[in-house]
């Protein structure tokens, strides 16, 4: 049986500027604000460099050009993140995958980040997937 713990939430807004690296900026933001259970609530903007890991692959695919961000979604905490990104090229062709280090902002990246006030996220090894996967705990238990 899957259980869930309700939580209140708060939101942050930030803008990344040209040449900022996406994951580095998000990791810095999470550390600066001490966020324990964050997620990307919304994102618009553009990238000049895109770094993905496609499903079922281990290698990073790098793309250069002018890309509009169509979607950025996922979870973040100080110990890691799990983010997926979809982008469209100058012809409207879309691609997407797991975000890797190396995504650079082209003109702007406007983000709204939410945090669940009563929960903590962390990553634990999962025997079923073979990856470190999301673990959610009530924050008062996490901080004891």
PDB file of N, CA and C in Angstrom, residues 21-93:
ATOM      1  N   UNK A  21      24.789  27.876 -16.137  1.00  0.00           N
ATOM      2  CA  UNK A  21      24.594  26.437 -16.294  1.00  0.00           C
ATOM      3  C   UNK A  21      23.434  26.019 -15.392  1.00  0.00           C
ATOM      4  N   UNK A  22      22.457  25.351 -15.967  1.00  0.00           N
ATOM      5  CA  UNK A  22      21.191  25.042 -15.292  1.00  0.00           C
ATOM      6  C   UNK A  22      21.371  24.297 -13.978  1.00  0.00           C
ATOM      7  N   UNK A  23      22.006  23.132 -13.998  1.00  0.00           N
ATOM      8  CA  UNK A  23      22.095  22.329 -12.771  1.00  0.00           C
ATOM      9  C   UNK A  23      22.913  23.015 -11.687  1.00  0.00           C
ATOM     10  N   UNK A  24      24.009  23.663 -12.054  1.00  0.00           N
ATOM     11  CA  UNK A  24      24.813  24.384 -11.060  1.00  0.00           C
ATOM     12  C   UNK A  24      23.994  25.480 -10.385  1.00  0.00           C
ATOM     13  N   UNK A  25      23.250  26.234 -11.185  1.00  0.00           N
ATOM     14  CA  UNK A  25      22.433  27.319 -10.638  1.00  0.00           C
ATOM     15  C   UNK A  25      21.343  26.773  -9.722  1.00  0.00           C
ATOM     16  N   UNK A  26      20.694  25.682 -10.131  1.00  0.00           N
ATOM     17  CA  UNK A  26      19.647  25.097  -9.280  1.00  0.00           C
ATOM     18  C   UNK A  26      20.228  24.530  -7.987  1.00  0.00           C
ATOM     19  N   UNK A  27      21.359  23.860  -8.086  1.00  0.00           N
ATOM     20  CA  UNK A  27      21.998  23.316  -6.873  1.00  0.00           C
ATOM     21  C   UNK A  27      22.389  24.434  -5.916  1.00  0.00           C
ATOM     22  N   UNK A  28      22.933  25.521  -6.440  1.00  0.00           N
ATOM     23  CA  UNK A  28      23.281  26.674  -5.595  1.00  0.00           C
ATOM     24  C   UNK A  28      22.031  27.246  -4.929  1.00  0.00           C
ATOM     25  N   UNK A  29      20.938  27.373  -5.699  1.00  0.00           N
ATOM     26  CA  UNK A  29      19.696  27.919  -5.164  1.00  0.00           C
ATOM     27  C   UNK A  29      19.141  27.036  -4.047  1.00  0.00           C
ATOM     28  N   UNK A  30      19.141  25.732  -4.246  1.00  0.00           N
ATOM     29  CA  UNK A  30      18.638  24.793  -3.240  1.00  0.00           C
ATOM     30  C   UNK A  30      19.458  24.906  -1.958  1.00  0.00           C
ATOM     31  N   UNK A  31      20.796  24.959  -2.089  1.00  0.00           N
ATOM     32  CA  UNK A  31      21.673  25.106  -0.917  1.00  0.00           C
ATOM     33  C   UNK A  31      21.444  26.444  -0.218  1.00  0.00           C
ATOM     34  N   UNK A  32      21.388  27.518  -0.991  1.00  0.00           N
ATOM     35  CA  UNK A  32      21.221  28.860  -0.429  1.00  0.00           C
ATOM     36  C   UNK A  32      19.956  28.966   0.417  1.00  0.00           C
ATOM     37  N   UNK A  33      18.876  28.355  -0.063  1.00  0.00           N
ATOM     38  CA  UNK A  33      17.589  28.459   0.626  1.00  0.00           C
ATOM     39  C   UNK A  33      17.302  27.269   1.539  1.00  0.00           C
ATOM     40  N   UNK A  34      18.210  26.305   1.592  1.00  0.00           N
ATOM     41  CA  UNK A  34      18.035  25.154   2.479  1.00  0.00           C
ATOM     42  C   UNK A  34      16.780  24.354   2.175  1.00  0.00           C
ATOM     43  N   UNK A  35      16.482  24.154   0.898  1.00  0.00           N
ATOM     44  CA  UNK A  35      15.254  23.458   0.510  1.00  0.00           C
ATOM     45  C   UNK A  35      15.421  21.947   0.660  1.00  0.00           C
ATOM     46  N   UNK A  36      14.425  21.306   1.266  1.00  0.00           N
ATOM     47  CA  UNK A  36      14.473  19.866   1.552  1.00  0.00           C
ATOM     48  C   UNK A  36      13.595  19.034   0.629  1.00  0.00           C
ATOM     49  N   UNK A  37      12.565  19.633   0.062  1.00  0.00           N
ATOM     50  CA  UNK A  37      11.610  18.877  -0.766  1.00  0.00           C
ATOM     51  C   UNK A  37      11.057  19.808  -1.845  1.00  0.00           C
ATOM     52  N   UNK A  38      11.867  20.080  -2.852  1.00  0.00           N
ATOM     53  CA  UNK A  38      11.501  21.063  -3.875  1.00  0.00           C
ATOM     54  C   UNK A  38      11.131  20.385  -5.187  1.00  0.00           C
ATOM     55  N   UNK A  39      10.408  21.136  -6.028  1.00  0.00           N
ATOM     56  CA  UNK A  39      10.077  20.671  -7.366  1.00  0.00           C
ATOM     57  C   UNK A  39       9.972  21.871  -8.285  1.00  0.00           C
ATOM     58  N   UNK A  40      10.137  21.614  -9.580  1.00  0.00           N
ATOM     59  CA  UNK A  40       9.974  22.665 -10.577  1.00  0.00           C
ATOM     60  C   UNK A  40       8.482  22.790 -10.861  1.00  0.00           C
ATOM     61  N   UNK A  41       7.931  23.941 -10.542  1.00  0.00           N
ATOM     62  CA  UNK A  41       6.503  24.188 -10.755  1.00  0.00           C
ATOM     63  C   UNK A  41       6.240  24.747 -12.152  1.00  0.00           C
ATOM     64  N   UNK A  42       7.184  25.519 -12.664  1.00  0.00           N
ATOM     65  CA  UNK A  42       7.036  26.090 -13.996  1.00  0.00           C
ATOM     66  C   UNK A  42       8.370  26.590 -14.505  1.00  0.00           C
ATOM     67  N   UNK A  43       8.512  26.604 -15.823  1.00  0.00           N
ATOM     68  CA  UNK A  43       9.763  27.075 -16.422  1.00  0.00           C
ATOM     69  C   UNK A  43       9.511  27.476 -17.869  1.00  0.00           C
ATOM     70  N   UNK A  44      10.032  28.636 -18.263  1.00  0.00           N
ATOM     71  CA  UNK A  44      10.065  29.055 -19.660  1.00  0.00           C
ATOM     72  C   UNK A  44      11.419  29.692 -19.925  1.00  0.00           C
ATOM     73  N   UNK A  45      11.853  29.647 -21.163  1.00  0.00           N
ATOM     74  CA  UNK A  45      13.118  30.266 -21.520  1.00  0.00           C
ATOM     75  C   UNK A  45      13.771  29.543 -22.678  1.00  0.00           C
ATOM     76  N   UNK A  46      15.088  29.741 -22.790  1.00  0.00           N
ATOM     77  CA  UNK A  46      15.809  29.149 -23.918  1.00  0.00           C
ATOM     78  C   UNK A  46      17.195  28.701 -23.479  1.00  0.00           C
ATOM     79  N   UNK A  47      17.716  27.723 -24.227  1.00  0.00           N
ATOM     80  CA  UNK A  47      19.048  27.180 -23.966  1.00  0.00           C
ATOM     81  C   UNK A  47      19.866  27.216 -25.253  1.00  0.00           C
ATOM     82  N   UNK A  48      21.182  27.407 -25.102  1.00  0.00           N
ATOM     83  CA  UNK A  48      22.091  27.334 -26.248  1.00  0.00           C
ATOM     84  C   UNK A  48      22.825  26.001 -26.273  1.00  0.00           C
ATOM     85  N   UNK A  49      22.950  25.362 -25.133  1.00  0.00           N
ATOM     86  CA  UNK A  49      23.566  24.044 -25.005  1.00  0.00           C
ATOM     87  C   UNK A  49      22.601  23.183 -24.197  1.00  0.00           C
ATOM     88  N   UNK A  50      22.380  21.973 -24.668  1.00  0.00           N
ATOM     89  CA  UNK A  50      21.483  21.036 -23.987  1.00  0.00           C
ATOM     90  C   UNK A  50      22.248  19.746 -23.754  1.00  0.00           C
ATOM     91  N   UNK A  51      22.150  19.223 -22.540  1.00  0.00           N
ATOM     92  CA  UNK A  51      22.793  17.950 -22.194  1.00  0.00           C
ATOM     93  C   UNK A  51      21.727  17.028 -21.616  1.00  0.00           C
ATOM     94  N   UNK A  52      21.489  15.916 -22.317  1.00  0.00           N
ATOM     95  CA  UNK A  52      20.463  14.936 -21.954  1.00  0.00           C
ATOM     96  C   UNK A  52      21.081  13.561 -21.731  1.00  0.00           C
ATOM     97  N   UNK A  53      20.365  12.766 -20.972  1.00  0.00           N
ATOM     98  CA  UNK A  53      20.568  11.319 -21.018  1.00  0.00           C
ATOM     99  C   UNK A  53      19.234  10.758 -21.466  1.00  0.00           C
ATOM    100  N   UNK A  54      19.231  10.114 -22.608  1.00  0.00           N
ATOM    101  CA  UNK A  54      17.998   9.533 -23.136  1.00  0.00           C
ATOM    102  C   UNK A  54      17.658   8.248 -22.382  1.00  0.00           C
ATOM    103  N   UNK A  55      16.387   7.870 -22.407  1.00  0.00           N
ATOM    104  CA  UNK A  55      15.894   6.687 -21.696  1.00  0.00           C
ATOM    105  C   UNK A  55      16.670   5.438 -22.084  1.00  0.00           C
ATOM    106  N   UNK A  56      17.087   4.692 -21.074  1.00  0.00           N
ATOM    107  CA  UNK A  56      17.768   3.431 -21.307  1.00  0.00           C
ATOM    108  C   UNK A  56      19.213   3.549 -21.745  1.00  0.00           C
ATOM    109  N   UNK A  57      19.761   4.754 -21.740  1.00  0.00           N
ATOM    110  CA  UNK A  57      21.147   4.960 -22.154  1.00  0.00           C
ATOM    111  C   UNK A  57      21.945   5.523 -20.990  1.00  0.00           C
ATOM    112  N   UNK A  58      23.237   5.312 -21.012  1.00  0.00           N
ATOM    113  CA  UNK A  58      24.107   5.829 -19.961  1.00  0.00           C
ATOM    114  C   UNK A  58      24.854   7.086 -20.395  1.00  0.00           C
ATOM    115  N   UNK A  59      25.104   7.241 -21.710  1.00  0.00           N
ATOM    116  CA  UNK A  59      25.905   8.364 -22.195  1.00  0.00           C
ATOM    117  C   UNK A  59      25.068   9.647 -22.266  1.00  0.00           C
ATOM    118  N   UNK A  60      25.782  10.775 -22.177  1.00  0.00           N
ATOM    119  CA  UNK A  60      25.164  12.089 -22.305  1.00  0.00           C
ATOM    120  C   UNK A  60      25.171  12.495 -23.773  1.00  0.00           C
ATOM    121  N   UNK A  61      24.046  13.013 -24.255  1.00  0.00           N
ATOM    122  CA  UNK A  61      23.929  13.562 -25.606  1.00  0.00           C
ATOM    123  C   UNK A  61      23.985  15.079 -25.494  1.00  0.00           C
ATOM    124  N   UNK A  62      24.873  15.711 -26.255  1.00  0.00           N
ATOM    125  CA  UNK A  62      25.026  17.169 -26.235  1.00  0.00           C
ATOM    126  C   UNK A  62      24.476  17.771 -27.522  1.00  0.00           C
ATOM    127  N   UNK A  63      23.681  18.827 -27.379  1.00  0.00           N
ATOM    128  CA  UNK A  63      23.124  19.559 -28.516  1.00  0.00           C
ATOM    129  C   UNK A  63      23.508  21.027 -28.383  1.00  0.00           C
ATOM    130  N   UNK A  64      23.850  21.669 -29.501  1.00  0.00           N
ATOM    131  CA  UNK A  64      24.158  23.098 -29.519  1.00  0.00           C
ATOM    132  C   UNK A  64      23.253  23.779 -30.525  1.00  0.00           C
ATOM    133  N   UNK A  65      22.808  24.986 -30.204  1.00  0.00           N
ATOM    134  CA  UNK A  65      21.947  25.742 -31.105  1.00  0.00           C
ATOM    135  C   UNK A  65      21.043  26.677 -30.324  1.00  0.00           C
ATOM    136  N   UNK A  66      19.863  26.913 -30.870  1.00  0.00           N
ATOM    137  CA  UNK A  66      18.864  27.766 -30.234  1.00  0.00           C
ATOM    138  C   UNK A  66      17.662  26.894 -29.919  1.00  0.00           C
ATOM    139  N   UNK A  67      17.411  26.688 -28.621  1.00  0.00           N
ATOM    140  CA  UNK A  67      16.349  25.797 -28.170  1.00  0.00           C
ATOM    141  C   UNK A  67      15.403  26.519 -27.217  1.00  0.00           C
ATOM    142  N   UNK A  68      14.104  26.372 -27.478  1.00  0.00           N
ATOM    143  CA  UNK A  68      13.085  26.860 -26.557  1.00  0.00           C
ATOM    144  C   UNK A  68      12.777  25.756 -25.553  1.00  0.00           C
ATOM    145  N   UNK A  69      12.697  26.120 -24.278  1.00  0.00           N
ATOM    146  CA  UNK A  69      12.321  25.153 -23.257  1.00  0.00           C
ATOM    147  C   UNK A  69      10.803  24.981 -23.319  1.00  0.00           C
ATOM    148  N   UNK A  70      10.371  23.773 -23.583  1.00  0.00           N
ATOM    149  CA  UNK A  70       8.949  23.451 -23.644  1.00  0.00           C
ATOM    150  C   UNK A  70       8.462  22.966 -22.282  1.00  0.00           C
ATOM    151  N   UNK A  71       9.344  22.233 -21.577  1.00  0.00           N
ATOM    152  CA  UNK A  71       8.979  21.703 -20.272  1.00  0.00           C
ATOM    153  C   UNK A  71      10.241  21.390 -19.478  1.00  0.00           C
ATOM    154  N   UNK A  72      10.223  21.713 -18.201  1.00  0.00           N
ATOM    155  CA  UNK A  72      11.232  21.275 -17.248  1.00  0.00           C
ATOM    156  C   UNK A  72      10.485  20.872 -15.999  1.00  0.00           C
ATOM    157  N   UNK A  73      10.657  19.637 -15.581  1.00  0.00           N
ATOM    158  CA  UNK A  73       9.899  19.115 -14.454  1.00  0.00           C
ATOM    159  C   UNK A  73      10.769  18.169 -13.653  1.00  0.00           C
ATOM    160  N   UNK A  74      10.506  18.091 -12.360  1.00  0.00           N
ATOM    161  CA  UNK A  74      11.228  17.136 -11.537  1.00  0.00           C
ATOM    162  C   UNK A  74      11.346  17.585 -10.098  1.00  0.00           C
ATOM    163  N   UNK A  75      12.092  16.782  -9.331  1.00  0.00           N
ATOM    164  CA  UNK A  75      12.271  17.014  -7.901  1.00  0.00           C
ATOM    165  C   UNK A  75      13.724  17.368  -7.609  1.00  0.00           C
ATOM    166  N   UNK A  76      13.904  18.160  -6.509  1.00  0.00           N
ATOM    167  CA  UNK A  76      15.245  18.613  -6.116  1.00  0.00           C
ATOM    168  C   UNK A  76      15.351  18.635  -4.597  1.00  0.00           C
ATOM    169  N   UNK A  77      16.545  18.357  -4.113  1.00  0.00           N
ATOM    170  CA  UNK A  77      16.891  18.570  -2.712  1.00  0.00           C
ATOM    171  C   UNK A  77      18.406  18.663  -2.648  1.00  0.00           C
ATOM    172  N   UNK A  78      18.953  18.979  -1.469  1.00  0.00           N
ATOM    173  CA  UNK A  78      20.398  19.194  -1.382  1.00  0.00           C
ATOM    174  C   UNK A  78      21.206  17.986  -1.814  1.00  0.00           C
ATOM    175  N   UNK A  79      20.669  16.782  -1.666  1.00  0.00           N
ATOM    176  CA  UNK A  79      21.402  15.580  -2.015  1.00  0.00           C
ATOM    177  C   UNK A  79      21.307  15.172  -3.469  1.00  0.00           C
ATOM    178  N   UNK A  80      20.506  15.865  -4.262  1.00  0.00           N
ATOM    179  CA  UNK A  80      20.391  15.498  -5.662  1.00  0.00           C
ATOM    180  C   UNK A  80      19.124  16.017  -6.304  1.00  0.00           C
ATOM    181  N   UNK A  81      18.922  15.594  -7.527  1.00  0.00           N
ATOM    182  CA  UNK A  81      17.751  16.024  -8.288  1.00  0.00           C
ATOM    183  C   UNK A  81      17.409  14.952  -9.314  1.00  0.00           C
ATOM    184  N   UNK A  82      16.180  15.013  -9.777  1.00  0.00           N
ATOM    185  CA  UNK A  82      15.728  14.155 -10.874  1.00  0.00           C
ATOM    186  C   UNK A  82      14.875  15.052 -11.765  1.00  0.00           C
ATOM    187  N   UNK A  83      15.458  15.508 -12.868  1.00  0.00           N
ATOM    188  CA  UNK A  83      14.819  16.488 -13.738  1.00  0.00           C
ATOM    189  C   UNK A  83      14.741  15.979 -15.167  1.00  0.00           C
ATOM    190  N   UNK A  84      13.612  16.237 -15.812  1.00  0.00           N
ATOM    191  CA  UNK A  84      13.433  15.933 -17.230  1.00  0.00           C
ATOM    192  C   UNK A  84      13.127  17.225 -17.964  1.00  0.00           C
ATOM    193  N   UNK A  85      13.706  17.347 -19.156  1.00  0.00           N
ATOM    194  CA  UNK A  85      13.620  18.562 -19.957  1.00  0.00           C
ATOM    195  C   UNK A  85      13.168  18.222 -21.365  1.00  0.00           C
ATOM    196  N   UNK A  86      12.250  19.028 -21.895  1.00  0.00           N
ATOM    197  CA  UNK A  86      11.861  18.950 -23.303  1.00  0.00           C
ATOM    198  C   UNK A  86      12.190  20.289 -23.946  1.00  0.00           C
ATOM    199  N   UNK A  87      12.801  20.241 -25.138  1.00  0.00           N
ATOM    200  CA  UNK A  87      13.144  21.460 -25.858  1.00  0.00           C
ATOM    201  C   UNK A  87      12.711  21.327 -27.313  1.00  0.00           C
ATOM    202  N   UNK A  88      12.492  22.487 -27.945  1.00  0.00           N
ATOM    203  CA  UNK A  88      12.177  22.535 -29.373  1.00  0.00           C
ATOM    204  C   UNK A  88      13.273  23.330 -30.066  1.00  0.00           C
ATOM    205  N   UNK A  89      13.708  22.832 -31.233  1.00  0.00           N
ATOM    206  CA  UNK A  89      14.746  23.536 -31.993  1.00  0.00           C
ATOM    207  C   UNK A  89      14.119  24.625 -32.861  1.00  0.00           C
ATOM    208  N   UNK A  90      14.913  25.262 -33.719  1.00  0.00           N
ATOM    209  CA  UNK A  90      14.439  26.387 -34.535  1.00  0.00           C
ATOM    210  C   UNK A  90      13.363  25.975 -35.533  1.00  0.00           C
ATOM    211  N   UNK A  91      13.215  24.668 -35.791  1.00  0.00           N
ATOM    212  CA  UNK A  91      12.175  24.165 -36.685  1.00  0.00           C
ATOM    213  C   UNK A  91      10.981  23.596 -35.932  1.00  0.00           C
ATOM    214  N   UNK A  92      11.007  23.713 -34.616  1.00  0.00           N
ATOM    215  CA  UNK A  92       9.909  23.197 -33.803  1.00  0.00           C
ATOM    216  C   UNK A  92      10.010  21.711 -33.498  1.00  0.00           C
ATOM    217  N   UNK A  93      11.099  21.078 -33.916  1.00  0.00           N
ATOM    218  CA  UNK A  93      11.302  19.668 -33.617  1.00  0.00           C
ATOM    219  C   UNK A  93      11.650  19.520 -32.141  1.00  0.00           C
TER     220      UNK A  93
END
